[in-house]
């Protein structure tokens, strides 16, 4: 009963925010790193995630050429809603770290719902123009608020994860790996053949900014072990 009551409360809040709660007209899911799929524990739903400030990325690759034209991230319900402008950025891989920026695609959130969510977060989905990832090539991808705080959920002890996500500054500079958990997200698009994906772990930790109320709180995290 408590779980049903909590879900009903979140759905009511989504409705009050004017957020869609039905299915989006989106491409099929290519990669599911949602909180439900990762089977870990939420370390936070409000890590600051905005293009002009701190933002994040994860590394992916596919076994065949794959068109990626949609992305969803998971974060707290109070950060962004339907119509919020976002930027989807894709970087090349440079020896296990983000390298050259290959594309930055402006879009807007078209759906906010609880699909794949757990631990107090929601899914925020956006379509974009599309980028073809070459077979067996690693890329880094992330989605951040263009000028409005979008926030980001991280998952500790994720199934198949490495407990880290790449951290960038507002200047677009890669700072290293933030060891607070894996980035909770999904990718959507069209594989040009049988699908396979892997995420490549990288070591390292960084200071990370979290959100509390309307302010930013700096928190230093250390990787266990």
PDB file of C-alpha atoms in Angstrom:
ATOM      1  CA  UNK A   1       0.000   0.000   0.000  1.00  0.00           C
ATOM      2  CA  UNK A   2       2.839   2.399   0.830  1.00  0.00           C
ATOM      3  CA  UNK A   3       4.450   1.841  -2.580  1.00  0.00           C
ATOM      4  CA  UNK A   4       1.155   2.432  -4.387  1.00  0.00           C
ATOM      5  CA  UNK A   5       0.502   5.566  -2.348  1.00  0.00           C
ATOM      6  CA  UNK A   6       3.961   6.975  -3.130  1.00  0.00           C
ATOM      7  CA  UNK A   7       3.550   6.277  -6.835  1.00  0.00           C
ATOM      8  CA  UNK A   8       0.128   7.947  -6.848  1.00  0.00           C
ATOM      9  CA  UNK A   9       1.655  10.998  -5.179  1.00  0.00           C
ATOM     10  CA  UNK A  10       4.398  11.269  -7.787  1.00  0.00           C
ATOM     11  CA  UNK A  11       1.894  10.877 -10.616  1.00  0.00           C
ATOM     12  CA  UNK A  12      -0.233  13.639  -9.100  1.00  0.00           C
ATOM     13  CA  UNK A  13       2.819  15.903  -8.934  1.00  0.00           C
ATOM     14  CA  UNK A  14       3.628  15.134 -12.582  1.00  0.00           C
ATOM     15  CA  UNK A  15       0.105  16.109 -13.560  1.00  0.00           C
ATOM     16  CA  UNK A  16       0.347  19.380 -11.635  1.00  0.00           C
ATOM     17  CA  UNK A  17       3.619  20.183 -13.407  1.00  0.00           C
ATOM     18  CA  UNK A  18       1.962  19.639 -16.783  1.00  0.00           C
ATOM     19  CA  UNK A  19       4.189  16.667 -17.513  1.00  0.00           C
ATOM     20  CA  UNK A  20       3.118  13.868 -19.828  1.00  0.00           C
ATOM     21  CA  UNK A  21       2.538  10.508 -18.189  1.00  0.00           C
ATOM     22  CA  UNK A  22       1.705   8.444 -21.275  1.00  0.00           C
ATOM     23  CA  UNK A  23       4.038   6.797 -23.805  1.00  0.00           C
ATOM     24  CA  UNK A  24       6.140   9.005 -26.094  1.00  0.00           C
ATOM     25  CA  UNK A  25       6.447   8.539 -29.846  1.00  0.00           C
ATOM     26  CA  UNK A  26      10.058   7.468 -29.514  1.00  0.00           C
ATOM     27  CA  UNK A  27      12.433   5.106 -31.273  1.00  0.00           C
ATOM     28  CA  UNK A  28      12.992   1.702 -29.643  1.00  0.00           C
ATOM     29  CA  UNK A  29      15.255   1.431 -26.616  1.00  0.00           C
ATOM     30  CA  UNK A  30      18.839   0.635 -27.599  1.00  0.00           C
ATOM     31  CA  UNK A  31      20.442   0.718 -24.165  1.00  0.00           C
ATOM     32  CA  UNK A  32      18.630   0.585 -20.821  1.00  0.00           C
ATOM     33  CA  UNK A  33      20.613   1.931 -17.890  1.00  0.00           C
ATOM     34  CA  UNK A  34      17.527   3.046 -16.009  1.00  0.00           C
ATOM     35  CA  UNK A  35      17.481   2.775 -12.203  1.00  0.00           C
ATOM     36  CA  UNK A  36      15.232  -0.294 -12.435  1.00  0.00           C
ATOM     37  CA  UNK A  37      17.537  -1.987 -14.950  1.00  0.00           C
ATOM     38  CA  UNK A  38      20.745  -1.246 -13.033  1.00  0.00           C
ATOM     39  CA  UNK A  39      19.425  -2.935  -9.870  1.00  0.00           C
ATOM     40  CA  UNK A  40      21.576  -0.757  -7.624  1.00  0.00           C
ATOM     41  CA  UNK A  41      20.965   1.852  -4.947  1.00  0.00           C
ATOM     42  CA  UNK A  42      20.320   5.497  -5.769  1.00  0.00           C
ATOM     43  CA  UNK A  43      23.182   7.612  -4.411  1.00  0.00           C
ATOM     44  CA  UNK A  44      21.410  10.849  -5.330  1.00  0.00           C
ATOM     45  CA  UNK A  45      18.791  12.288  -7.689  1.00  0.00           C
ATOM     46  CA  UNK A  46      19.997  15.885  -7.731  1.00  0.00           C
ATOM     47  CA  UNK A  47      23.596  16.029  -8.940  1.00  0.00           C
ATOM     48  CA  UNK A  48      23.838  19.374 -10.713  1.00  0.00           C
ATOM     49  CA  UNK A  49      23.495  18.860 -14.471  1.00  0.00           C
ATOM     50  CA  UNK A  50      23.396  21.980 -16.650  1.00  0.00           C
ATOM     51  CA  UNK A  51      25.317  22.841 -19.806  1.00  0.00           C
ATOM     52  CA  UNK A  52      26.865  26.023 -18.378  1.00  0.00           C
ATOM     53  CA  UNK A  53      27.947  24.187 -15.217  1.00  0.00           C
ATOM     54  CA  UNK A  54      28.654  20.651 -14.097  1.00  0.00           C
ATOM     55  CA  UNK A  55      27.358  17.901 -16.422  1.00  0.00           C
ATOM     56  CA  UNK A  56      28.021  14.233 -17.124  1.00  0.00           C
ATOM     57  CA  UNK A  57      28.508  11.492 -19.711  1.00  0.00           C
ATOM     58  CA  UNK A  58      28.807   7.711 -19.954  1.00  0.00           C
ATOM     59  CA  UNK A  59      30.667   5.581 -22.487  1.00  0.00           C
ATOM     60  CA  UNK A  60      28.894   3.180 -24.856  1.00  0.00           C
ATOM     61  CA  UNK A  61      29.597   1.190 -28.002  1.00  0.00           C
ATOM     62  CA  UNK A  62      27.509  -0.974 -30.321  1.00  0.00           C
ATOM     63  CA  UNK A  63      28.378  -4.089 -32.316  1.00  0.00           C
ATOM     64  CA  UNK A  64      26.918  -2.612 -35.543  1.00  0.00           C
ATOM     65  CA  UNK A  65      26.445   0.874 -36.981  1.00  0.00           C
ATOM     66  CA  UNK A  66      23.629   2.368 -34.917  1.00  0.00           C
ATOM     67  CA  UNK A  67      21.549   5.520 -35.279  1.00  0.00           C
ATOM     68  CA  UNK A  68      20.943   7.123 -31.868  1.00  0.00           C
ATOM     69  CA  UNK A  69      18.165   9.742 -31.993  1.00  0.00           C
ATOM     70  CA  UNK A  70      16.716   9.823 -28.492  1.00  0.00           C
ATOM     71  CA  UNK A  71      17.948   9.938 -24.915  1.00  0.00           C
ATOM     72  CA  UNK A  72      16.428   9.915 -21.461  1.00  0.00           C
ATOM     73  CA  UNK A  73      18.069  10.650 -18.152  1.00  0.00           C
ATOM     74  CA  UNK A  74      16.729  10.073 -14.665  1.00  0.00           C
ATOM     75  CA  UNK A  75      16.711  12.737 -11.963  1.00  0.00           C
ATOM     76  CA  UNK A  76      14.566  14.374  -9.304  1.00  0.00           C
ATOM     77  CA  UNK A  77      11.083  15.494 -10.265  1.00  0.00           C
ATOM     78  CA  UNK A  78      11.680  19.139  -9.360  1.00  0.00           C
ATOM     79  CA  UNK A  79      14.268  19.783 -12.077  1.00  0.00           C
ATOM     80  CA  UNK A  80      12.954  20.523 -15.561  1.00  0.00           C
ATOM     81  CA  UNK A  81       9.741  19.370 -17.194  1.00  0.00           C
ATOM     82  CA  UNK A  82       8.112  18.975 -20.589  1.00  0.00           C
ATOM     83  CA  UNK A  83       9.412  21.737 -22.846  1.00  0.00           C
ATOM     84  CA  UNK A  84      12.655  22.320 -20.917  1.00  0.00           C
ATOM     85  CA  UNK A  85      15.494  22.911 -23.383  1.00  0.00           C
ATOM     86  CA  UNK A  86      18.321  20.381 -23.231  1.00  0.00           C
ATOM     87  CA  UNK A  87      21.618  19.648 -24.973  1.00  0.00           C
ATOM     88  CA  UNK A  88      22.646  16.125 -25.954  1.00  0.00           C
ATOM     89  CA  UNK A  89      26.419  15.975 -26.401  1.00  0.00           C
ATOM     90  CA  UNK A  90      28.554  13.206 -27.911  1.00  0.00           C
ATOM     91  CA  UNK A  91      32.311  12.932 -27.535  1.00  0.00           C
ATOM     92  CA  UNK A  92      34.862  10.634 -29.141  1.00  0.00           C
ATOM     93  CA  UNK A  93      36.741   8.246 -26.892  1.00  0.00           C
ATOM     94  CA  UNK A  94      40.401   9.086 -26.293  1.00  0.00           C
ATOM     95  CA  UNK A  95      42.155   6.127 -24.672  1.00  0.00           C
ATOM     96  CA  UNK A  96      39.356   5.498 -22.196  1.00  0.00           C
ATOM     97  CA  UNK A  97      38.324   9.099 -21.548  1.00  0.00           C
ATOM     98  CA  UNK A  98      36.168  11.655 -23.401  1.00  0.00           C
ATOM     99  CA  UNK A  99      38.043  13.285 -26.271  1.00  0.00           C
ATOM    100  CA  UNK A 100      36.911  15.602 -29.065  1.00  0.00           C
ATOM    101  CA  UNK A 101      33.316  16.847 -29.051  1.00  0.00           C
ATOM    102  CA  UNK A 102      31.627  15.276 -32.084  1.00  0.00           C
ATOM    103  CA  UNK A 103      28.230  16.914 -31.791  1.00  0.00           C
ATOM    104  CA  UNK A 104      25.956  18.927 -29.509  1.00  0.00           C
ATOM    105  CA  UNK A 105      22.255  18.638 -30.335  1.00  0.00           C
ATOM    106  CA  UNK A 106      19.680  21.068 -29.007  1.00  0.00           C
ATOM    107  CA  UNK A 107      16.300  19.585 -28.105  1.00  0.00           C
ATOM    108  CA  UNK A 108      13.546  19.766 -25.499  1.00  0.00           C
ATOM    109  CA  UNK A 109      12.074  17.302 -23.038  1.00  0.00           C
ATOM    110  CA  UNK A 110       8.974  15.765 -24.588  1.00  0.00           C
ATOM    111  CA  UNK A 111       8.046  13.290 -21.863  1.00  0.00           C
ATOM    112  CA  UNK A 112       8.392  13.005 -18.095  1.00  0.00           C
ATOM    113  CA  UNK A 113       7.151   9.812 -16.464  1.00  0.00           C
ATOM    114  CA  UNK A 114       8.093   6.977 -14.120  1.00  0.00           C
ATOM    115  CA  UNK A 115       9.083   4.391 -16.737  1.00  0.00           C
ATOM    116  CA  UNK A 116      12.241   2.683 -15.440  1.00  0.00           C
ATOM    117  CA  UNK A 117      12.392   4.980 -12.409  1.00  0.00           C
ATOM    118  CA  UNK A 118      12.942   4.030  -8.762  1.00  0.00           C
ATOM    119  CA  UNK A 119      14.186   5.687  -5.620  1.00  0.00           C
ATOM    120  CA  UNK A 120      12.424   9.029  -6.101  1.00  0.00           C
ATOM    121  CA  UNK A 121      13.489   9.910  -9.663  1.00  0.00           C
ATOM    122  CA  UNK A 122      11.603  10.231 -12.955  1.00  0.00           C
ATOM    123  CA  UNK A 123      12.457   9.677 -16.605  1.00  0.00           C
ATOM    124  CA  UNK A 124      13.043  12.783 -18.773  1.00  0.00           C
ATOM    125  CA  UNK A 125      13.082  11.963 -22.494  1.00  0.00           C
ATOM    126  CA  UNK A 126      14.105  14.029 -25.520  1.00  0.00           C
ATOM    127  CA  UNK A 127      14.368  13.272 -29.225  1.00  0.00           C
ATOM    128  CA  UNK A 128      17.213  14.855 -31.211  1.00  0.00           C
ATOM    129  CA  UNK A 129      18.428  15.039 -34.817  1.00  0.00           C
ATOM    130  CA  UNK A 130      20.390  11.802 -34.535  1.00  0.00           C
ATOM    131  CA  UNK A 131      23.973  10.580 -34.636  1.00  0.00           C
ATOM    132  CA  UNK A 132      25.256   7.360 -36.209  1.00  0.00           C
ATOM    133  CA  UNK A 133      27.679   5.504 -33.964  1.00  0.00           C
ATOM    134  CA  UNK A 134      30.091   3.313 -35.897  1.00  0.00           C
ATOM    135  CA  UNK A 135      30.323  -0.369 -35.022  1.00  0.00           C
ATOM    136  CA  UNK A 136      32.731  -1.306 -32.231  1.00  0.00           C
ATOM    137  CA  UNK A 137      33.711   2.326 -31.577  1.00  0.00           C
ATOM    138  CA  UNK A 138      33.350   3.856 -28.127  1.00  0.00           C
ATOM    139  CA  UNK A 139      31.532   7.158 -27.656  1.00  0.00           C
ATOM    140  CA  UNK A 140      30.653   9.267 -24.624  1.00  0.00           C
ATOM    141  CA  UNK A 141      27.144  10.712 -24.394  1.00  0.00           C
ATOM    142  CA  UNK A 142      25.238  12.886 -21.931  1.00  0.00           C
ATOM    143  CA  UNK A 143      22.199  15.150 -21.694  1.00  0.00           C
ATOM    144  CA  UNK A 144      22.099  18.365 -19.650  1.00  0.00           C
ATOM    145  CA  UNK A 145      19.774  21.300 -19.209  1.00  0.00           C
ATOM    146  CA  UNK A 146      20.523  24.064 -21.713  1.00  0.00           C
ATOM    147  CA  UNK A 147      19.863  26.908 -19.296  1.00  0.00           C
ATOM    148  CA  UNK A 148      17.656  25.244 -16.639  1.00  0.00           C
ATOM    149  CA  UNK A 149      18.923  22.803 -14.026  1.00  0.00           C
ATOM    150  CA  UNK A 150      18.037  19.242 -15.087  1.00  0.00           C
ATOM    151  CA  UNK A 151      19.852  17.314 -12.313  1.00  0.00           C
ATOM    152  CA  UNK A 152      21.125  13.741 -12.689  1.00  0.00           C
ATOM    153  CA  UNK A 153      20.600  10.467 -10.843  1.00  0.00           C
ATOM    154  CA  UNK A 154      23.554   8.214 -10.042  1.00  0.00           C
ATOM    155  CA  UNK A 155      23.306   4.529  -9.097  1.00  0.00           C
ATOM    156  CA  UNK A 156      25.744   2.732  -6.805  1.00  0.00           C
ATOM    157  CA  UNK A 157      26.474  -1.003  -7.143  1.00  0.00           C
ATOM    158  CA  UNK A 158      24.856  -1.028 -10.574  1.00  0.00           C
ATOM    159  CA  UNK A 159      24.565  -4.331 -12.372  1.00  0.00           C
ATOM    160  CA  UNK A 160      27.391  -4.242 -14.957  1.00  0.00           C
ATOM    161  CA  UNK A 161      28.508  -0.735 -13.969  1.00  0.00           C
ATOM    162  CA  UNK A 162      31.776   0.677 -12.672  1.00  0.00           C
ATOM    163  CA  UNK A 163      30.395   3.159 -10.132  1.00  0.00           C
ATOM    164  CA  UNK A 164      31.516   6.245 -12.050  1.00  0.00           C
ATOM    165  CA  UNK A 165      30.444   8.802 -14.654  1.00  0.00           C
ATOM    166  CA  UNK A 166      32.489  11.354 -16.595  1.00  0.00           C
ATOM    167  CA  UNK A 167      32.285  14.882 -15.189  1.00  0.00           C
ATOM    168  CA  UNK A 168      32.581  18.137 -17.179  1.00  0.00           C
ATOM    169  CA  UNK A 169      32.658  21.818 -16.276  1.00  0.00           C
ATOM    170  CA  UNK A 170      30.635  24.638 -17.822  1.00  0.00           C
ATOM    171  CA  UNK A 171      33.539  25.313 -20.175  1.00  0.00           C
ATOM    172  CA  UNK A 172      33.050  21.811 -21.555  1.00  0.00           C
ATOM    173  CA  UNK A 173      36.321  20.619 -20.029  1.00  0.00           C
ATOM    174  CA  UNK A 174      36.540  17.008 -18.950  1.00  0.00           C
ATOM    175  CA  UNK A 175      37.489  16.851 -15.271  1.00  0.00           C
ATOM    176  CA  UNK A 176      37.726  13.111 -14.685  1.00  0.00           C
ATOM    177  CA  UNK A 177      35.555  10.315 -13.322  1.00  0.00           C
ATOM    178  CA  UNK A 178      33.126  11.119 -10.494  1.00  0.00           C
ATOM    179  CA  UNK A 179      32.878   8.072  -8.262  1.00  0.00           C
ATOM    180  CA  UNK A 180      29.333   8.559  -6.961  1.00  0.00           C
ATOM    181  CA  UNK A 181      27.719   5.876  -9.136  1.00  0.00           C
ATOM    182  CA  UNK A 182      26.784   5.119 -12.724  1.00  0.00           C
ATOM    183  CA  UNK A 183      24.724   7.603 -14.736  1.00  0.00           C
ATOM    184  CA  UNK A 184      21.061   6.559 -14.984  1.00  0.00           C
ATOM    185  CA  UNK A 185      19.929   6.925 -18.617  1.00  0.00           C
ATOM    186  CA  UNK A 186      18.492   5.284 -21.713  1.00  0.00           C
ATOM    187  CA  UNK A 187      19.385   5.565 -25.403  1.00  0.00           C
ATOM    188  CA  UNK A 188      16.862   5.194 -28.234  1.00  0.00           C
ATOM    189  CA  UNK A 189      17.324   4.657 -31.942  1.00  0.00           C
ATOM    190  CA  UNK A 190      17.760   2.074 -34.687  1.00  0.00           C
ATOM    191  CA  UNK A 191      20.498  -0.578 -34.893  1.00  0.00           C
ATOM    192  CA  UNK A 192      21.454  -1.603 -38.422  1.00  0.00           C
ATOM    193  CA  UNK A 193      21.695  -5.248 -37.452  1.00  0.00           C
ATOM    194  CA  UNK A 194      21.898  -7.453 -34.329  1.00  0.00           C
ATOM    195  CA  UNK A 195      22.301  -5.262 -31.237  1.00  0.00           C
ATOM    196  CA  UNK A 196      24.966  -5.443 -28.575  1.00  0.00           C
ATOM    197  CA  UNK A 197      26.284  -2.785 -26.212  1.00  0.00           C
ATOM    198  CA  UNK A 198      28.991  -2.509 -23.565  1.00  0.00           C
ATOM    199  CA  UNK A 199      29.964   0.140 -21.059  1.00  0.00           C
ATOM    200  CA  UNK A 200      33.675   0.565 -20.364  1.00  0.00           C
ATOM    201  CA  UNK A 201      34.683   1.335 -16.755  1.00  0.00           C
ATOM    202  CA  UNK A 202      37.323   3.962 -15.974  1.00  0.00           C
ATOM    203  CA  UNK A 203      38.980   4.633 -12.582  1.00  0.00           C
ATOM    204  CA  UNK A 204      39.020   7.882 -10.621  1.00  0.00           C
ATOM    205  CA  UNK A 205      36.981  10.182  -8.397  1.00  0.00           C
ATOM    206  CA  UNK A 206      36.202  13.896  -8.277  1.00  0.00           C
ATOM    207  CA  UNK A 207      34.480  16.486  -6.141  1.00  0.00           C
ATOM    208  CA  UNK A 208      30.840  16.657  -7.156  1.00  0.00           C
ATOM    209  CA  UNK A 209      28.137  19.304  -6.836  1.00  0.00           C
ATOM    210  CA  UNK A 210      24.733  18.340  -5.500  1.00  0.00           C
ATOM    211  CA  UNK A 211      21.573  20.397  -5.309  1.00  0.00           C
ATOM    212  CA  UNK A 212      19.813  21.321  -2.071  1.00  0.00           C
ATOM    213  CA  UNK A 213      16.875  23.704  -2.310  1.00  0.00           C
ATOM    214  CA  UNK A 214      17.974  26.505  -4.622  1.00  0.00           C
ATOM    215  CA  UNK A 215      21.664  26.349  -3.715  1.00  0.00           C
ATOM    216  CA  UNK A 216      24.612  24.161  -4.663  1.00  0.00           C
ATOM    217  CA  UNK A 217      26.433  22.075  -2.084  1.00  0.00           C
ATOM    218  CA  UNK A 218      29.935  20.818  -2.817  1.00  0.00           C
ATOM    219  CA  UNK A 219      30.516  17.270  -1.665  1.00  0.00           C
ATOM    220  CA  UNK A 220      33.703  15.252  -1.946  1.00  0.00           C
ATOM    221  CA  UNK A 221      33.269  11.576  -2.617  1.00  0.00           C
ATOM    222  CA  UNK A 222      35.816   8.825  -2.310  1.00  0.00           C
ATOM    223  CA  UNK A 223      35.594   5.513  -4.082  1.00  0.00           C
ATOM    224  CA  UNK A 224      35.311   2.675  -1.578  1.00  0.00           C
ATOM    225  CA  UNK A 225      38.174   0.265  -1.407  1.00  0.00           C
TER     226      UNK A 225
END
